[in-house]
């Protein structure tokens, strides 16, 4: 029998890059009592990756949870940059609604359209949060019109068009339902989430179904699959079967060794979880995004969008310049190979292949390639890059020598411009 979990809400925060998603999540965490009054909290606490903090952008989606009036709100902070849009598509399968954050001055931007389109296609209810209303140049009334026009362009339903608007200053930690009435805290946003976002539903007595939508990695427990319990119950030491909508032949029996739920920034071990809960599962070495954990006697995979194949290929190799060996802590091909293959544990859209030489092909979108190269250099690796190759949707390859651009591994914008001047072939 289908039931509703009224004590849970699952939401994702979506927006264009730099419109204030992560800062908004910071305030929700602070005002829900996650941190002690005297606790020192870093700015953009959800951006835990060094490169994320350096660039000021979110690259990987993050899970957290807050409690408001005895209701647990699972929150997923998603990337805003278009090059990491695949992260947004995957996590939307875990939530029952989204908060769309729009800058009160910049208005709707390209990535706003992309993430909103994905949410509307899944028929998710949307709360629009006009952020940064304390900016001197803010124009909230015009931005509301832009958002509604975007809804109409994306063929939103009447129910989706009748969405609530919140006016906030995430930096100041305030929200209000009326732009002419200053807010004092985030209560209006909390109340709107509770009242507007539907509670998750499912059949607790049916066979277990948990769709893995995100992968994390821990050196102590290995790969960690994160997903929502759609039906049934999942428990520690219980046996389940892994199936996949895109792999009909996959049917592997595994055992759940550890089960976690989210509480603030922490993962808390639990013995079991039921419908609506977002859980993290460890103990399954080869678990991947798109897998469904099902009851042994009723294995039914949940449909899931296949991860898009990467279009960029780049050779990573040991530095062989005249100054090789003078800088860097890890300078051998063995170190480089281990580090690149380790990246596969958390980045599901990545492909790494060995070649006949010590080169390693590294496939990913161009901004993520730059992020990965910065990551390995920050960790003390000294590497060189030979070329990258772009494969179009039609299969046409375009190769660019990185010798054509001064300091190419840092000049991502220059590589973009260079791509436009090259002929395909």
mmCIF file of C-alpha atoms in Angstrom:
data_model
loop_
_atom_site.group_PDB
_atom_site.id
_atom_site.type_symbol
_atom_site.label_atom_id
_atom_site.label_comp_id
_atom_site.label_asym_id
_atom_site.label_seq_id
_atom_site.Cartn_x
_atom_site.Cartn_y
_atom_site.Cartn_z
ATOM 1 C CA UNK A 1 0.000 0.000 0.000
ATOM 2 C CA UNK A 2 1.438 3.386 -1.038
ATOM 3 C CA UNK A 3 2.141 5.677 1.928
ATOM 4 C CA UNK A 4 3.422 9.232 2.388
ATOM 5 C CA UNK A 5 6.392 10.183 4.585
ATOM 6 C CA UNK A 6 5.169 13.518 5.967
ATOM 7 C CA UNK A 7 8.273 13.893 8.134
ATOM 8 C CA UNK A 8 10.643 14.203 5.130
ATOM 9 C CA UNK A 9 11.161 16.639 2.253
ATOM 10 C CA UNK A 10 13.767 16.030 -0.472
ATOM 11 C CA UNK A 11 14.883 19.085 -2.445
ATOM 12 C CA UNK A 12 17.688 20.154 -4.778
ATOM 13 C CA UNK A 13 19.057 23.688 -5.012
ATOM 14 C CA UNK A 14 19.593 24.556 -8.695
ATOM 15 C CA UNK A 15 20.816 27.732 -10.382
ATOM 16 C CA UNK A 16 23.225 29.337 -12.800
ATOM 17 C CA UNK A 17 26.821 29.524 -11.579
ATOM 18 C CA UNK A 18 27.504 32.173 -8.898
ATOM 19 C CA UNK A 19 23.860 32.960 -8.163
ATOM 20 C CA UNK A 20 24.291 32.018 -4.496
ATOM 21 C CA UNK A 21 23.177 28.383 -4.119
ATOM 22 C CA UNK A 22 25.932 27.283 -1.764
ATOM 23 C CA UNK A 23 25.685 30.446 0.356
ATOM 24 C CA UNK A 24 21.943 29.835 0.657
ATOM 25 C CA UNK A 25 22.588 26.265 1.858
ATOM 26 C CA UNK A 26 25.076 27.672 4.393
ATOM 27 C CA UNK A 27 22.341 29.825 5.915
ATOM 28 C CA UNK A 28 19.819 26.988 5.997
ATOM 29 C CA UNK A 29 22.380 24.921 7.895
ATOM 30 C CA UNK A 30 23.181 27.728 10.333
ATOM 31 C CA UNK A 31 19.574 28.709 11.066
ATOM 32 C CA UNK A 32 18.427 25.121 11.547
ATOM 33 C CA UNK A 33 20.873 24.695 14.430
ATOM 34 C CA UNK A 34 23.412 22.407 12.746
ATOM 35 C CA UNK A 35 26.326 24.459 14.128
ATOM 36 C CA UNK A 36 27.000 25.531 17.699
ATOM 37 C CA UNK A 37 26.573 29.235 18.465
ATOM 38 C CA UNK A 38 30.293 29.666 19.071
ATOM 39 C CA UNK A 39 31.397 27.384 16.223
ATOM 40 C CA UNK A 40 33.567 28.922 13.537
ATOM 41 C CA UNK A 41 32.133 27.999 10.136
ATOM 42 C CA UNK A 42 33.955 28.507 6.851
ATOM 43 C CA UNK A 43 32.232 30.403 4.051
ATOM 44 C CA UNK A 44 30.597 28.098 1.451
ATOM 45 C CA UNK A 45 31.048 25.134 3.787
ATOM 46 C CA UNK A 46 29.533 22.745 1.217
ATOM 47 C CA UNK A 47 32.344 23.438 -1.272
ATOM 48 C CA UNK A 48 34.769 21.050 0.406
ATOM 49 C CA UNK A 49 36.993 20.397 -2.615
ATOM 50 C CA UNK A 50 40.159 22.571 -2.766
ATOM 51 C CA UNK A 51 39.568 23.503 -6.395
ATOM 52 C CA UNK A 52 35.930 24.355 -5.635
ATOM 53 C CA UNK A 53 37.005 26.740 -2.896
ATOM 54 C CA UNK A 54 39.709 28.285 -5.070
ATOM 55 C CA UNK A 55 37.384 28.875 -8.025
ATOM 56 C CA UNK A 56 34.308 29.684 -5.963
ATOM 57 C CA UNK A 57 32.123 27.215 -7.878
ATOM 58 C CA UNK A 58 30.459 23.892 -7.073
ATOM 59 C CA UNK A 59 31.765 20.994 -9.175
ATOM 60 C CA UNK A 60 30.276 17.915 -7.490
ATOM 61 C CA UNK A 61 26.795 17.708 -5.988
ATOM 62 C CA UNK A 62 26.728 17.447 -2.181
ATOM 63 C CA UNK A 63 24.142 16.036 0.223
ATOM 64 C CA UNK A 64 23.170 17.527 3.545
ATOM 65 C CA UNK A 65 20.098 17.517 5.789
ATOM 66 C CA UNK A 66 18.477 19.924 8.239
ATOM 67 C CA UNK A 67 15.536 19.565 10.598
ATOM 68 C CA UNK A 68 12.791 22.183 10.783
ATOM 69 C CA UNK A 69 9.734 21.715 13.024
ATOM 70 C CA UNK A 70 10.243 17.939 13.258
ATOM 71 C CA UNK A 71 10.529 17.631 9.466
ATOM 72 C CA UNK A 72 13.800 16.443 7.981
ATOM 73 C CA UNK A 73 14.752 18.350 4.817
ATOM 74 C CA UNK A 74 17.303 16.534 2.670
ATOM 75 C CA UNK A 75 19.112 19.153 0.573
ATOM 76 C CA UNK A 76 21.308 18.556 -2.471
ATOM 77 C CA UNK A 77 23.606 21.404 -3.504
ATOM 78 C CA UNK A 78 24.210 21.066 -7.258
ATOM 79 C CA UNK A 79 26.812 22.561 -9.638
ATOM 80 C CA UNK A 80 25.825 25.732 -11.478
ATOM 81 C CA UNK A 81 28.401 25.591 -14.268
ATOM 82 C CA UNK A 82 27.061 24.247 -17.575
ATOM 83 C CA UNK A 83 30.038 21.894 -17.961
ATOM 84 C CA UNK A 84 28.953 19.984 -14.846
ATOM 85 C CA UNK A 85 25.266 19.894 -15.808
ATOM 86 C CA UNK A 86 25.285 16.086 -15.863
ATOM 87 C CA UNK A 87 25.574 16.151 -12.069
ATOM 88 C CA UNK A 88 22.291 18.087 -11.903
ATOM 89 C CA UNK A 89 20.413 15.671 -14.179
ATOM 90 C CA UNK A 90 21.374 12.663 -12.071
ATOM 91 C CA UNK A 91 20.517 14.012 -8.626
ATOM 92 C CA UNK A 92 17.069 15.263 -9.647
ATOM 93 C CA UNK A 93 15.922 11.628 -9.555
ATOM 94 C CA UNK A 94 16.376 11.710 -5.762
ATOM 95 C CA UNK A 95 14.206 14.744 -4.991
ATOM 96 C CA UNK A 96 10.528 15.683 -4.959
ATOM 97 C CA UNK A 97 11.006 19.371 -5.740
ATOM 98 C CA UNK A 98 13.613 22.052 -6.422
ATOM 99 C CA UNK A 99 14.518 25.540 -5.269
ATOM 100 C CA UNK A 100 15.537 27.588 -8.311
ATOM 101 C CA UNK A 101 17.884 30.396 -7.254
ATOM 102 C CA UNK A 102 18.043 33.433 -9.561
ATOM 103 C CA UNK A 103 20.235 36.514 -9.106
ATOM 104 C CA UNK A 104 18.081 39.629 -8.519
ATOM 105 C CA UNK A 105 20.296 41.637 -10.884
ATOM 106 C CA UNK A 106 21.530 39.166 -13.521
ATOM 107 C CA UNK A 107 18.158 37.446 -13.924
ATOM 108 C CA UNK A 108 17.759 34.253 -15.920
ATOM 109 C CA UNK A 109 20.983 32.966 -17.484
ATOM 110 C CA UNK A 110 21.794 30.030 -19.844
ATOM 111 C CA UNK A 111 22.308 27.498 -17.053
ATOM 112 C CA UNK A 112 19.100 28.681 -15.369
ATOM 113 C CA UNK A 113 17.255 27.516 -18.473
ATOM 114 C CA UNK A 114 19.130 24.189 -18.575
ATOM 115 C CA UNK A 115 18.524 23.168 -14.954
ATOM 116 C CA UNK A 116 14.933 24.410 -14.953
ATOM 117 C CA UNK A 117 14.191 22.456 -18.135
ATOM 118 C CA UNK A 118 15.418 19.238 -16.484
ATOM 119 C CA UNK A 119 13.278 19.873 -13.397
ATOM 120 C CA UNK A 120 10.151 20.630 -15.436
ATOM 121 C CA UNK A 121 10.639 17.512 -17.582
ATOM 122 C CA UNK A 122 10.549 15.419 -14.401
ATOM 123 C CA UNK A 123 7.356 17.283 -13.385
ATOM 124 C CA UNK A 124 8.990 18.543 -10.190
ATOM 125 C CA UNK A 125 7.400 21.488 -8.351
ATOM 126 C CA UNK A 126 9.611 24.580 -8.292
ATOM 127 C CA UNK A 127 10.136 27.244 -5.625
ATOM 128 C CA UNK A 128 11.743 30.347 -7.152
ATOM 129 C CA UNK A 129 14.163 32.167 -4.854
ATOM 130 C CA UNK A 130 15.167 35.633 -6.085
ATOM 131 C CA UNK A 131 18.525 36.007 -4.343
ATOM 132 C CA UNK A 132 20.781 39.000 -3.656
ATOM 133 C CA UNK A 133 17.868 41.447 -3.332
ATOM 134 C CA UNK A 134 20.105 43.611 -1.132
ATOM 135 C CA UNK A 135 22.278 44.510 -4.128
ATOM 136 C CA UNK A 136 21.940 48.233 -4.998
ATOM 137 C CA UNK A 137 21.212 47.375 -8.644
ATOM 138 C CA UNK A 138 18.687 44.587 -7.837
ATOM 139 C CA UNK A 139 15.558 44.501 -10.024
ATOM 140 C CA UNK A 140 13.393 41.756 -8.482
ATOM 141 C CA UNK A 141 10.125 42.659 -10.277
ATOM 142 C CA UNK A 142 11.736 42.447 -13.719
ATOM 143 C CA UNK A 143 13.517 39.204 -12.818
ATOM 144 C CA UNK A 144 10.196 37.631 -11.741
ATOM 145 C CA UNK A 145 8.810 38.442 -15.198
ATOM 146 C CA UNK A 146 11.900 36.902 -16.830
ATOM 147 C CA UNK A 147 11.466 33.722 -14.796
ATOM 148 C CA UNK A 148 7.787 33.405 -15.701
ATOM 149 C CA UNK A 149 8.614 33.952 -19.392
ATOM 150 C CA UNK A 150 11.205 31.179 -19.105
ATOM 151 C CA UNK A 151 8.589 28.873 -17.552
ATOM 152 C CA UNK A 152 6.275 29.557 -20.488
ATOM 153 C CA UNK A 153 9.075 29.021 -23.041
ATOM 154 C CA UNK A 154 9.824 25.647 -21.435
ATOM 155 C CA UNK A 155 6.132 24.670 -21.603
ATOM 156 C CA UNK A 156 5.611 24.429 -17.853
ATOM 157 C CA UNK A 157 2.243 23.116 -16.672
ATOM 158 C CA UNK A 158 -0.305 25.376 -14.976
ATOM 159 C CA UNK A 159 0.593 23.872 -11.601
ATOM 160 C CA UNK A 160 4.290 24.597 -12.170
ATOM 161 C CA UNK A 161 3.529 28.157 -13.329
ATOM 162 C CA UNK A 162 1.649 28.792 -10.093
ATOM 163 C CA UNK A 163 4.858 28.530 -8.095
ATOM 164 C CA UNK A 164 5.770 30.555 -4.981
ATOM 165 C CA UNK A 165 8.403 33.306 -5.129
ATOM 166 C CA UNK A 166 10.791 33.968 -2.241
ATOM 167 C CA UNK A 167 12.979 37.092 -2.057
ATOM 168 C CA UNK A 168 16.218 36.461 -0.201
ATOM 169 C CA UNK A 169 19.645 37.698 0.670
ATOM 170 C CA UNK A 170 21.612 34.526 1.360
ATOM 171 C CA UNK A 171 24.610 36.576 2.455
ATOM 172 C CA UNK A 172 22.530 38.388 5.097
ATOM 173 C CA UNK A 173 20.600 35.217 5.981
ATOM 174 C CA UNK A 174 17.145 36.682 5.334
ATOM 175 C CA UNK A 175 14.120 35.748 3.220
ATOM 176 C CA UNK A 176 10.689 37.304 2.681
ATOM 177 C CA UNK A 177 7.522 36.724 0.665
ATOM 178 C CA UNK A 178 7.219 40.451 -0.124
ATOM 179 C CA UNK A 179 10.153 42.310 -1.739
ATOM 180 C CA UNK A 180 9.017 45.543 -0.065
ATOM 181 C CA UNK A 181 9.104 43.986 3.405
ATOM 182 C CA UNK A 182 12.623 43.214 4.687
ATOM 183 C CA UNK A 183 13.132 39.703 6.001
ATOM 184 C CA UNK A 184 14.661 38.809 9.345
ATOM 185 C CA UNK A 185 15.564 35.133 8.898
ATOM 186 C CA UNK A 186 15.097 32.122 6.608
ATOM 187 C CA UNK A 187 11.755 31.023 8.117
ATOM 188 C CA UNK A 188 9.703 32.029 5.015
ATOM 189 C CA UNK A 189 11.862 29.724 2.861
ATOM 190 C CA UNK A 190 11.653 26.861 5.383
ATOM 191 C CA UNK A 191 7.860 27.232 5.586
ATOM 192 C CA UNK A 192 7.480 27.333 1.799
ATOM 193 C CA UNK A 193 9.540 24.145 1.429
ATOM 194 C CA UNK A 194 7.397 22.329 4.016
ATOM 195 C CA UNK A 195 4.084 23.554 2.577
ATOM 196 C CA UNK A 196 4.791 23.431 -1.170
ATOM 197 C CA UNK A 197 7.207 20.555 -1.812
ATOM 198 C CA UNK A 198 5.317 17.228 -1.656
ATOM 199 C CA UNK A 199 6.405 14.573 0.809
ATOM 200 C CA UNK A 200 7.932 11.418 -0.721
ATOM 201 C CA UNK A 201 5.654 8.464 -1.313
ATOM 202 C CA UNK A 202 6.210 4.728 -1.713
ATOM 203 C CA UNK A 203 5.157 1.286 -0.608
ATOM 204 C CA UNK A 204 7.102 0.201 2.516
ATOM 205 C CA UNK A 205 5.752 -3.347 2.182
ATOM 206 C CA UNK A 206 6.810 -3.777 -1.459
ATOM 207 C CA UNK A 207 10.162 -5.088 -2.659
ATOM 208 C CA UNK A 208 13.171 -2.888 -1.975
ATOM 209 C CA UNK A 209 14.121 -0.352 -4.659
ATOM 210 C CA UNK A 210 17.011 2.097 -4.195
ATOM 211 C CA UNK A 211 18.288 3.927 -7.278
ATOM 212 C CA UNK A 212 21.938 4.995 -6.968
ATOM 213 C CA UNK A 213 22.176 8.595 -8.219
ATOM 214 C CA UNK A 214 25.525 9.747 -6.803
ATOM 215 C CA UNK A 215 28.835 8.102 -5.994
ATOM 216 C CA UNK A 216 31.253 9.130 -3.242
ATOM 217 C CA UNK A 217 34.536 7.549 -2.189
ATOM 218 C CA UNK A 218 36.261 7.011 1.129
ATOM 219 C CA UNK A 219 39.725 5.500 1.491
ATOM 220 C CA UNK A 220 38.551 3.386 4.432
ATOM 221 C CA UNK A 221 35.266 1.966 3.122
ATOM 222 C CA UNK A 222 35.737 2.378 -0.659
ATOM 223 C CA UNK A 223 32.938 3.412 -3.009
ATOM 224 C CA UNK A 224 29.758 4.760 -1.454
ATOM 225 C CA UNK A 225 26.489 4.749 -3.382
ATOM 226 C CA UNK A 226 23.943 7.459 -2.572
ATOM 227 C CA UNK A 227 20.279 7.196 -3.507
ATOM 228 C CA UNK A 228 16.678 7.458 -2.367
ATOM 229 C CA UNK A 229 14.648 4.537 -1.067
ATOM 230 C CA UNK A 230 11.698 4.469 -3.510
ATOM 231 C CA UNK A 231 9.989 1.354 -2.134
ATOM 232 C CA UNK A 232 10.454 -1.185 0.620
ATOM 233 C CA UNK A 233 13.093 -1.139 3.328
ATOM 234 C CA UNK A 234 16.885 -1.491 3.186
ATOM 235 C CA UNK A 235 18.790 -2.784 6.205
ATOM 236 C CA UNK A 236 22.353 -3.465 7.324
ATOM 237 C CA UNK A 237 23.483 -7.065 6.651
ATOM 238 C CA UNK A 238 20.529 -7.520 4.338
ATOM 239 C CA UNK A 239 20.979 -9.173 0.954
ATOM 240 C CA UNK A 240 19.944 -7.273 -2.172
ATOM 241 C CA UNK A 241 20.393 -7.684 -5.913
ATOM 242 C CA UNK A 242 22.038 -5.101 -8.164
ATOM 243 C CA UNK A 243 20.187 -4.564 -11.463
ATOM 244 C CA UNK A 244 20.454 -1.815 -14.068
ATOM 245 C CA UNK A 245 17.882 -0.480 -16.521
ATOM 246 C CA UNK A 246 20.562 -0.135 -19.231
ATOM 247 C CA UNK A 247 22.227 -3.509 -18.500
ATOM 248 C CA UNK A 248 19.531 -6.222 -18.705
ATOM 249 C CA UNK A 249 22.051 -9.011 -18.002
ATOM 250 C CA UNK A 250 23.257 -7.515 -14.723
ATOM 251 C CA UNK A 251 21.905 -9.356 -11.679
ATOM 252 C CA UNK A 252 24.402 -9.565 -8.834
ATOM 253 C CA UNK A 253 23.641 -10.485 -5.227
ATOM 254 C CA UNK A 254 25.429 -8.322 -2.618
ATOM 255 C CA UNK A 255 25.268 -7.628 1.110
ATOM 256 C CA UNK A 256 24.805 -4.212 2.739
ATOM 257 C CA UNK A 257 27.680 -3.740 5.191
ATOM 258 C CA UNK A 258 26.997 -0.147 6.291
ATOM 259 C CA UNK A 259 24.077 2.228 5.874
ATOM 260 C CA UNK A 260 24.082 5.975 6.533
ATOM 261 C CA UNK A 261 21.624 8.857 6.547
ATOM 262 C CA UNK A 262 22.575 12.526 6.399
ATOM 263 C CA UNK A 263 22.404 14.854 9.391
ATOM 264 C CA UNK A 264 23.854 18.296 8.766
ATOM 265 C CA UNK A 265 27.296 17.796 7.257
ATOM 266 C CA UNK A 266 27.698 14.360 8.855
ATOM 267 C CA UNK A 267 26.747 10.848 7.817
ATOM 268 C CA UNK A 268 25.065 8.973 10.638
ATOM 269 C CA UNK A 269 25.027 5.180 10.708
ATOM 270 C CA UNK A 270 21.554 3.623 10.802
ATOM 271 C CA UNK A 271 20.336 0.025 10.957
ATOM 272 C CA UNK A 272 17.636 0.435 8.320
ATOM 273 C CA UNK A 273 15.888 3.007 6.153
ATOM 274 C CA UNK A 274 12.504 3.096 4.471
ATOM 275 C CA UNK A 275 10.651 5.044 1.764
ATOM 276 C CA UNK A 276 11.698 8.651 1.161
ATOM 277 C CA UNK A 277 15.031 8.424 2.976
ATOM 278 C CA UNK A 278 18.191 9.441 1.127
ATOM 279 C CA UNK A 279 20.872 6.963 2.170
ATOM 280 C CA UNK A 280 24.557 6.276 1.607
ATOM 281 C CA UNK A 281 25.523 2.619 1.181
ATOM 282 C CA UNK A 282 29.026 1.176 1.530
ATOM 283 C CA UNK A 283 30.449 -2.304 1.141
ATOM 284 C CA UNK A 284 29.709 -2.786 -2.569
ATOM 285 C CA UNK A 285 33.012 -2.423 -4.432
ATOM 286 C CA UNK A 286 31.737 -1.938 -7.983
ATOM 287 C CA UNK A 287 28.513 -0.016 -7.335
ATOM 288 C CA UNK A 288 27.866 2.701 -9.906
ATOM 289 C CA UNK A 289 25.375 5.396 -10.820
ATOM 290 C CA UNK A 290 22.243 3.966 -12.414
ATOM 291 C CA UNK A 291 22.290 0.726 -10.426
ATOM 292 C CA UNK A 292 19.120 -0.231 -8.558
ATOM 293 C CA UNK A 293 19.353 -2.214 -5.326
ATOM 294 C CA UNK A 294 16.337 -4.536 -5.204
ATOM 295 C CA UNK A 295 14.934 -7.338 -3.111
ATOM 296 C CA UNK A 296 16.354 -10.725 -4.073
ATOM 297 C CA UNK A 297 12.912 -12.128 -4.895
ATOM 298 C CA UNK A 298 11.660 -9.095 -6.867
ATOM 299 C CA UNK A 299 14.468 -7.400 -8.871
ATOM 300 C CA UNK A 300 12.882 -4.504 -10.796
ATOM 301 C CA UNK A 301 15.304 -1.790 -12.024
ATOM 302 C CA UNK A 302 14.227 1.863 -11.944
ATOM 303 C CA UNK A 303 14.605 3.651 -15.318
ATOM 304 C CA UNK A 304 17.504 6.072 -15.323
ATOM 305 C CA UNK A 305 19.074 8.426 -17.813
ATOM 306 C CA UNK A 306 22.288 6.950 -19.179
ATOM 307 C CA UNK A 307 25.422 8.945 -18.410
ATOM 308 C CA UNK A 308 26.527 10.845 -21.506
ATOM 309 C CA UNK A 309 29.764 9.572 -23.008
ATOM 310 C CA UNK A 310 32.649 12.059 -22.718
ATOM 311 C CA UNK A 311 33.669 14.084 -25.781
ATOM 312 C CA UNK A 312 37.140 15.321 -24.823
ATOM 313 C CA UNK A 313 40.294 13.194 -24.947
ATOM 314 C CA UNK A 314 43.578 14.407 -23.522
ATOM 315 C CA UNK A 315 46.989 12.779 -23.119
ATOM 316 C CA UNK A 316 48.447 13.095 -19.625
ATOM 317 C CA UNK A 317 52.105 12.107 -19.408
ATOM 318 C CA UNK A 318 55.200 12.430 -17.266
ATOM 319 C CA UNK A 319 56.921 15.786 -17.650
ATOM 320 C CA UNK A 320 59.796 15.327 -20.123
ATOM 321 C CA UNK A 321 60.809 18.971 -20.497
ATOM 322 C CA UNK A 322 64.445 20.119 -19.922
ATOM 323 C CA UNK A 323 63.465 21.088 -16.372
ATOM 324 C CA UNK A 324 61.871 17.718 -15.600
ATOM 325 C CA UNK A 325 62.383 16.469 -12.047
ATOM 326 C CA UNK A 326 63.186 19.879 -10.553
ATOM 327 C CA UNK A 327 59.660 20.429 -9.237
ATOM 328 C CA UNK A 328 56.855 18.256 -7.952
ATOM 329 C CA UNK A 329 56.649 15.429 -5.459
ATOM 330 C CA UNK A 330 55.355 12.699 -7.796
ATOM 331 C CA UNK A 331 57.132 12.608 -11.135
ATOM 332 C CA UNK A 332 56.883 9.003 -12.378
ATOM 333 C CA UNK A 333 54.309 7.418 -14.701
ATOM 334 C CA UNK A 334 53.309 4.953 -11.974
ATOM 335 C CA UNK A 335 52.270 7.784 -9.653
ATOM 336 C CA UNK A 336 50.413 9.523 -12.461
ATOM 337 C CA UNK A 337 48.569 6.359 -13.473
ATOM 338 C CA UNK A 338 47.480 5.590 -9.897
ATOM 339 C CA UNK A 339 46.194 9.127 -9.372
ATOM 340 C CA UNK A 340 44.190 9.246 -12.602
ATOM 341 C CA UNK A 341 42.590 5.861 -12.016
ATOM 342 C CA UNK A 342 41.744 6.906 -8.462
ATOM 343 C CA UNK A 343 39.739 9.802 -9.926
ATOM 344 C CA UNK A 344 37.364 7.207 -11.409
ATOM 345 C CA UNK A 345 36.119 6.415 -7.900
ATOM 346 C CA UNK A 346 34.210 9.700 -7.656
ATOM 347 C CA UNK A 347 33.827 10.989 -11.225
ATOM 348 C CA UNK A 348 31.413 8.715 -13.052
ATOM 349 C CA UNK A 349 31.535 10.509 -16.407
ATOM 350 C CA UNK A 350 35.291 10.052 -16.662
ATOM 351 C CA UNK A 351 37.118 7.504 -18.792
ATOM 352 C CA UNK A 352 40.800 6.645 -18.321
ATOM 353 C CA UNK A 353 42.624 4.319 -20.712
ATOM 354 C CA UNK A 354 46.195 3.097 -20.842
ATOM 355 C CA UNK A 355 48.134 3.382 -24.102
ATOM 356 C CA UNK A 356 51.127 1.543 -25.513
ATOM 357 C CA UNK A 357 53.443 4.175 -24.040
ATOM 358 C CA UNK A 358 53.304 5.807 -20.617
ATOM 359 C CA UNK A 359 50.608 8.201 -21.878
ATOM 360 C CA UNK A 360 47.144 8.012 -20.388
ATOM 361 C CA UNK A 361 44.016 9.163 -22.213
ATOM 362 C CA UNK A 362 41.877 11.297 -19.978
ATOM 363 C CA UNK A 363 38.299 11.866 -21.209
ATOM 364 C CA UNK A 364 36.107 14.659 -19.893
ATOM 365 C CA UNK A 365 34.559 18.020 -20.660
ATOM 366 C CA UNK A 366 37.143 20.748 -21.116
ATOM 367 C CA UNK A 367 36.506 22.600 -17.842
ATOM 368 C CA UNK A 368 36.660 19.317 -15.930
ATOM 369 C CA UNK A 369 39.939 18.465 -17.666
ATOM 370 C CA UNK A 370 41.383 21.714 -16.380
ATOM 371 C CA UNK A 371 39.976 20.978 -12.914
ATOM 372 C CA UNK A 372 41.550 17.521 -12.894
ATOM 373 C CA UNK A 373 44.908 18.856 -14.080
ATOM 374 C CA UNK A 374 44.877 21.482 -11.327
ATOM 375 C CA UNK A 375 43.927 18.819 -8.772
ATOM 376 C CA UNK A 376 46.872 16.568 -9.559
ATOM 377 C CA UNK A 377 49.274 19.528 -9.622
ATOM 378 C CA UNK A 378 48.026 20.761 -6.242
ATOM 379 C CA UNK A 379 48.741 17.292 -4.850
ATOM 380 C CA UNK A 380 52.374 17.548 -5.962
ATOM 381 C CA UNK A 381 52.266 15.799 -9.348
ATOM 382 C CA UNK A 382 54.381 17.206 -12.162
ATOM 383 C CA UNK A 383 52.777 16.402 -15.504
ATOM 384 C CA UNK A 384 52.767 17.402 -19.157
ATOM 385 C CA UNK A 385 49.980 17.565 -21.749
ATOM 386 C CA UNK A 386 50.395 16.719 -25.415
ATOM 387 C CA UNK A 387 47.034 17.376 -27.112
ATOM 388 C CA UNK A 388 43.339 17.068 -26.628
ATOM 389 C CA UNK A 389 40.739 15.738 -29.026
ATOM 390 C CA UNK A 390 37.097 16.742 -29.310
ATOM 391 C CA UNK A 391 34.607 14.182 -30.630
ATOM 392 C CA UNK A 392 31.356 15.647 -31.950
ATOM 393 C CA UNK A 393 27.935 14.024 -31.732
ATOM 394 C CA UNK A 394 28.357 12.777 -35.288
ATOM 395 C CA UNK A 395 31.642 11.093 -34.447
ATOM 396 C CA UNK A 396 33.887 13.668 -36.184
ATOM 397 C CA UNK A 397 37.151 14.200 -34.338
ATOM 398 C CA UNK A 398 38.972 17.506 -34.027
ATOM 399 C CA UNK A 399 42.516 17.496 -32.601
ATOM 400 C CA UNK A 400 44.369 20.477 -31.194
ATOM 401 C CA UNK A 401 48.048 20.546 -30.268
ATOM 402 C CA UNK A 402 48.511 22.180 -26.908
ATOM 403 C CA UNK A 403 51.764 23.641 -28.255
ATOM 404 C CA UNK A 404 49.567 26.112 -30.153
ATOM 405 C CA UNK A 405 48.595 27.879 -26.956
ATOM 406 C CA UNK A 406 51.020 29.394 -24.495
ATOM 407 C CA UNK A 407 50.508 27.851 -21.080
ATOM 408 C CA UNK A 408 47.640 25.837 -22.535
ATOM 409 C CA UNK A 409 46.742 23.873 -19.431
ATOM 410 C CA UNK A 410 45.840 27.171 -17.740
ATOM 411 C CA UNK A 411 44.385 28.953 -20.772
ATOM 412 C CA UNK A 412 41.070 27.178 -21.079
ATOM 413 C CA UNK A 413 39.401 30.163 -22.745
ATOM 414 C CA UNK A 414 42.169 30.303 -25.320
ATOM 415 C CA UNK A 415 41.645 26.617 -26.107
ATOM 416 C CA UNK A 416 37.949 27.277 -26.635
ATOM 417 C CA UNK A 417 38.762 30.070 -29.080
ATOM 418 C CA UNK A 418 41.333 27.894 -30.827
ATOM 419 C CA UNK A 419 38.761 25.137 -31.283
ATOM 420 C CA UNK A 420 36.608 27.499 -33.338
ATOM 421 C CA UNK A 421 39.458 28.256 -35.760
ATOM 422 C CA UNK A 422 40.409 24.642 -36.501
ATOM 423 C CA UNK A 423 38.874 22.633 -39.310
ATOM 424 C CA UNK A 424 37.196 19.385 -38.485
ATOM 425 C CA UNK A 425 38.966 16.275 -39.725
#
